[in-house]
Every structure is written in C-alpha cells, then in structure tokens.
Amino acid sequence: CAKAEEERKIASLGSKNLHCTKEQCLAINNIDFVKSYINQFVSELGIDNILNKLEESKGGLVADACKKTIRTLMKNSVENVENQIFSILEEVGSKMAPTIEKFLFEGQVCSTTSSGQPDTSASVLAVAADKRNLLQYLDENLIFLKQRLYPANFERVLSVMWAVSSSSLSDILHKSIEKKKPPEFFFNL
C-alpha cells in the first residue's frame, strides 16, 4: 500500500505542478535577446559619429558629459531588462515556494510508538518517500526549464530555485523551533 501511495503522489505531480509556462520561458528568452542587442543598437545608431561632431562643435567637455550620460543610460537599460527577467523568475519562485515547503515539512512528520519514541521504520520510509517526491518535483521543473531557456537564463532559474528552497527550509526551521519540535524532527531535515 505504501508503495502504491508513493507512486500515486509522484504521478500526481505531473504538469500541474510546473510553475513556469512555455510562454514565460519564451518571454524570458526574448527579454534576454533584447538585452543582448542594446549595446549593438546604440552603435548602429551612429552615436560615436554624433559625439565626435558634438565635440568638434561644442567642445570636449560637452561631448564627455554626453558620453557619460549615454553610458549611464545603457547601463540602466541593461539593468532594467535584467530586472524584468528576475521579476518573472521571482514570480515562478514564489509559486514554487509553498510546494517546496510542503514537501520539506511533510518529509519531517515522524510517527511514534506507544512509548513515545520515534517509529524509525515508518518515519524513515516516509521521509525517504517525501524526499523522492521533492526531488521528483524539482527535477520535473528543472528539466522543463532547461529545455526551454537559454543557458544564462537557466542559471538565473537555478539561483532563484536555490533561494526559494533555502528560504523554505529556513522558514520550517524557525517555525519548528518556535513550536519546540523534538530533536527527531530536525534529524532528517
């Protein structure tokens, strides 16, 4: 029965627990594509020629000020585009956080014997099953994302997922300490 229940849990993960859509992956990649052409776009506009003519007519001080302004605008544009990518990824991460926290927390529920001692046979099996479920969930999401994102964007996703996972683990630890959970609870965490 336990094995059938575990297989049912894994099967229920399916695509309904994928928290990033194909459209979001496409948007992330498109935004990254735009970012890669910002500097090239400015060069194609002929900014260098304009700045050279400006220097001839208004002097080096004015041209230097304009160069500095353009560099600042370029840097801000790239940062804004990167922030758009991270805002999409943070949205995905916020959708994943409850599921990750649920898997982490459920993996720590320990059965006890009539004497109040942990039932190691049941708890070890339950913890192992829930850890497999968490790994299955993360694996499915990561495979989905790896297939659809540029490598740089996938690295960003890994960063966000790591932050979400560690934050979820931290929340569980703090809540469990406040509730004065027994040491056995933290053993497998």
CSV table of C-alpha atoms in Angstrom, one decimal:
chain,number,residue,atom,x,y,z
A,1,CYS,CA,0.0,0.0,0.0
A,2,ALA,CA,2.8,2.4,0.9
A,3,LYS,CA,4.5,1.9,-2.5
A,4,ALA,CA,1.2,2.4,-4.4
A,5,GLU,CA,0.6,5.6,-2.4
A,6,GLU,CA,4.1,6.9,-3.2
A,7,GLU,CA,3.6,6.2,-6.9
A,8,ARG,CA,0.2,8.0,-6.8
A,9,LYS,CA,1.9,11.0,-5.2
A,10,ILE,CA,4.6,11.0,-7.8
A,11,ALA,CA,2.1,10.6,-10.6
A,12,SER,CA,0.0,13.4,-9.2
A,13,LEU,CA,3.0,15.8,-9.5
A,14,GLY,CA,2.7,15.8,-13.3
A,15,SER,CA,2.5,19.0,-15.3
A,16,LYS,CA,0.0,20.7,-12.9
A,17,ASN,CA,2.9,21.4,-10.6
A,18,LEU,CA,5.0,23.0,-13.2
A,19,HIS,CA,5.1,26.7,-12.2
A,20,CYS,CA,6.6,28.1,-15.3
A,21,THR,CA,4.8,28.1,-18.6
A,22,LYS,CA,6.2,27.8,-22.1
A,23,GLU,CA,5.1,31.4,-22.7
A,24,GLN,CA,7.0,32.6,-19.6
A,25,CYS,CA,10.1,30.8,-20.9
A,26,LEU,CA,9.7,32.4,-24.3
A,27,ALA,CA,9.2,35.9,-22.6
A,28,ILE,CA,12.4,35.4,-20.5
A,29,ASN,CA,14.4,34.4,-23.6
A,30,ASN,CA,13.0,37.3,-25.6
A,31,ILE,CA,13.9,39.8,-22.9
A,32,ASP,CA,17.4,38.3,-22.7
A,33,PHE,CA,17.6,38.6,-26.5
A,34,VAL,CA,16.7,42.3,-26.3
A,35,LYS,CA,19.3,42.8,-23.6
A,36,SER,CA,22.0,41.3,-25.8
A,37,TYR,CA,21.3,43.9,-28.6
A,38,ILE,CA,21.1,47.1,-26.5
A,39,ASN,CA,24.8,48.0,-26.9
A,40,GLN,CA,24.8,46.9,-30.6
A,41,PHE,CA,21.7,49.1,-31.2
A,42,VAL,CA,23.4,52.2,-29.8
A,43,SER,CA,26.4,51.6,-32.1
A,44,GLU,CA,24.1,51.1,-35.1
A,45,LEU,CA,22.5,54.5,-34.4
A,46,GLY,CA,25.9,56.1,-35.0
A,47,ILE,CA,26.3,57.6,-31.6
A,48,ASP,CA,30.1,57.8,-32.0
A,49,ASN,CA,29.9,59.9,-35.1
A,50,ILE,CA,27.3,62.2,-33.3
A,51,LEU,CA,29.6,62.5,-30.3
A,52,ASN,CA,32.6,63.3,-32.5
A,53,LYS,CA,30.6,66.1,-34.3
A,54,LEU,CA,29.4,67.4,-30.9
A,55,GLU,CA,33.0,67.5,-29.7
A,56,GLU,CA,34.0,69.5,-32.7
A,57,SER,CA,31.2,72.0,-32.4
A,58,LYS,CA,30.7,72.3,-28.6
A,59,GLY,CA,34.0,71.1,-27.2
A,60,GLY,CA,35.3,68.1,-25.3
A,61,LEU,CA,33.6,68.9,-22.0
A,62,VAL,CA,30.1,68.7,-23.6
A,63,ALA,CA,30.9,65.6,-25.6
A,64,ASP,CA,32.3,63.9,-22.4
A,65,ALA,CA,29.2,64.7,-20.5
A,66,CYS,CA,27.0,63.2,-23.3
A,67,LYS,CA,29.2,60.1,-23.4
A,68,LYS,CA,28.8,59.7,-19.7
A,69,THR,CA,25.0,60.1,-19.9
A,70,ILE,CA,24.8,57.6,-22.8
A,71,ARG,CA,26.9,55.1,-20.8
A,72,THR,CA,24.7,55.6,-17.8
A,73,LEU,CA,21.5,55.1,-19.9
A,74,MET,CA,22.9,52.0,-21.4
A,75,LYS,CA,23.9,50.5,-18.1
A,76,ASN,CA,20.4,51.4,-16.6
A,77,SER,CA,18.7,49.8,-19.7
A,78,VAL,CA,20.6,46.6,-19.3
A,79,GLU,CA,19.9,46.5,-15.6
A,80,ASN,CA,16.2,47.2,-16.2
A,81,VAL,CA,16.0,44.4,-18.7
A,82,GLU,CA,17.8,42.0,-16.3
A,83,ASN,CA,15.3,43.1,-13.5
A,84,GLN,CA,12.4,42.2,-15.8
A,85,ILE,CA,13.9,38.7,-16.2
A,86,PHE,CA,14.3,38.3,-12.4
A,87,SER,CA,10.8,39.6,-11.7
A,88,ILE,CA,9.4,36.8,-13.9
A,89,LEU,CA,11.7,34.3,-12.2
A,90,GLU,CA,10.8,35.5,-8.8
A,91,GLU,CA,7.1,35.1,-9.6
A,92,VAL,CA,7.9,31.5,-10.6
A,93,GLY,CA,9.8,31.0,-7.4
A,94,SER,CA,7.0,32.4,-5.3
A,95,LYS,CA,4.6,29.9,-6.9
A,96,MET,CA,7.1,27.1,-6.2
A,97,ALA,CA,7.8,28.1,-2.5
A,98,PRO,CA,4.6,26.6,-1.0
A,99,THR,CA,5.1,23.3,-2.8
A,100,ILE,CA,8.8,23.0,-1.8
A,101,GLU,CA,7.9,23.9,1.8
A,102,LYS,CA,5.1,21.3,1.9
A,103,PHE,CA,7.5,18.6,0.6
A,104,LEU,CA,10.2,19.6,3.1
A,105,PHE,CA,7.7,19.8,6.0
A,106,GLU,CA,5.8,16.6,5.2
A,107,GLY,CA,9.1,14.7,5.0
A,108,GLN,CA,9.7,15.5,8.7
A,109,VAL,CA,6.5,14.2,10.1
A,110,CYS,CA,7.6,11.4,12.4
A,111,SER,CA,5.5,8.5,13.6
A,112,THR,CA,5.9,7.5,17.2
A,113,THR,CA,5.4,4.2,19.1
A,114,SER,CA,3.2,3.7,22.1
A,115,SER,CA,6.1,4.6,24.4
A,116,GLY,CA,6.5,8.0,22.6
A,117,GLN,CA,9.8,7.0,20.9
A,118,PRO,CA,10.1,7.7,17.1
A,119,ASP,CA,9.0,4.7,15.0
A,120,THR,CA,12.1,4.6,12.9
A,121,SER,CA,10.8,2.1,10.4
A,122,ALA,CA,7.8,4.1,9.4
A,123,SER,CA,9.4,7.5,9.7
A,124,VAL,CA,12.5,6.5,7.6
A,125,LEU,CA,10.2,5.2,4.8
A,126,ALA,CA,8.0,8.3,4.9
A,127,VAL,CA,11.0,10.7,4.9
A,128,ALA,CA,12.6,8.8,2.0
A,129,ALA,CA,9.4,8.9,0.0
A,130,ASP,CA,8.8,12.6,0.6
A,131,LYS,CA,12.4,13.4,-0.3
A,132,ARG,CA,12.0,11.4,-3.5
A,133,ASN,CA,8.7,13.4,-4.2
A,134,LEU,CA,10.6,16.7,-3.6
A,135,LEU,CA,13.4,15.6,-5.9
A,136,GLN,CA,10.9,14.5,-8.5
A,137,TYR,CA,9.1,17.8,-8.3
A,138,LEU,CA,12.4,19.8,-8.6
A,139,ASP,CA,13.6,17.5,-11.4
A,140,GLU,CA,10.5,17.9,-13.5
A,141,ASN,CA,10.6,21.7,-13.2
A,142,LEU,CA,14.3,21.9,-13.9
A,143,ILE,CA,14.1,19.6,-16.9
A,144,PHE,CA,11.2,21.7,-18.3
A,145,LEU,CA,13.1,24.9,-17.8
A,146,LYS,CA,16.4,23.6,-19.1
A,147,GLN,CA,14.8,22.5,-22.3
A,148,ARG,CA,13.2,25.9,-22.9
A,149,LEU,CA,15.6,28.6,-21.5
A,150,TYR,CA,18.9,29.9,-22.8
A,151,PRO,CA,21.8,28.7,-20.6
A,152,ALA,CA,22.2,32.1,-18.9
A,153,ASN,CA,18.5,32.2,-18.0
A,154,PHE,CA,18.6,28.7,-16.7
A,155,GLU,CA,21.5,29.7,-14.4
A,156,ARG,CA,19.3,32.5,-13.2
A,157,VAL,CA,16.5,30.0,-12.5
A,158,LEU,CA,18.8,27.8,-10.5
A,159,SER,CA,19.7,30.8,-8.4
A,160,VAL,CA,16.1,31.6,-7.8
A,161,MET,CA,15.2,28.0,-7.0
A,162,TRP,CA,18.1,27.7,-4.6
A,163,ALA,CA,17.0,30.9,-2.8
A,164,VAL,CA,13.4,29.6,-2.6
A,165,SER,CA,14.5,26.2,-1.3
A,166,SER,CA,16.8,27.6,1.3
A,167,SER,CA,14.2,30.2,2.4
A,168,SER,CA,11.5,27.4,2.7
A,169,LEU,CA,13.9,25.3,4.8
A,170,SER,CA,14.7,28.4,7.0
A,171,ASP,CA,11.0,29.0,7.5
A,172,ILE,CA,10.4,25.4,8.5
A,173,LEU,CA,13.3,25.5,10.9
A,174,HIS,CA,12.1,28.8,12.6
A,175,LYS,CA,8.5,27.6,12.8
A,176,SER,CA,9.6,24.2,14.2
A,177,ILE,CA,11.9,25.8,16.8
A,178,GLU,CA,9.0,28.1,17.9
A,179,LYS,CA,6.8,25.1,18.2
A,180,LYS,CA,9.5,23.3,20.2
A,181,LYS,CA,9.6,20.2,17.9
A,182,PRO,CA,11.5,17.2,19.2
A,183,PRO,CA,15.1,16.6,18.1
A,184,GLU,CA,14.0,13.7,15.9
A,185,PHE,CA,12.1,16.2,13.8
A,186,PHE,CA,15.3,18.0,12.9
A,187,PHE,CA,17.4,14.9,12.4
A,188,ASN,CA,16.1,14.3,8.9
A,189,LEU,CA,15.6,17.9,7.9
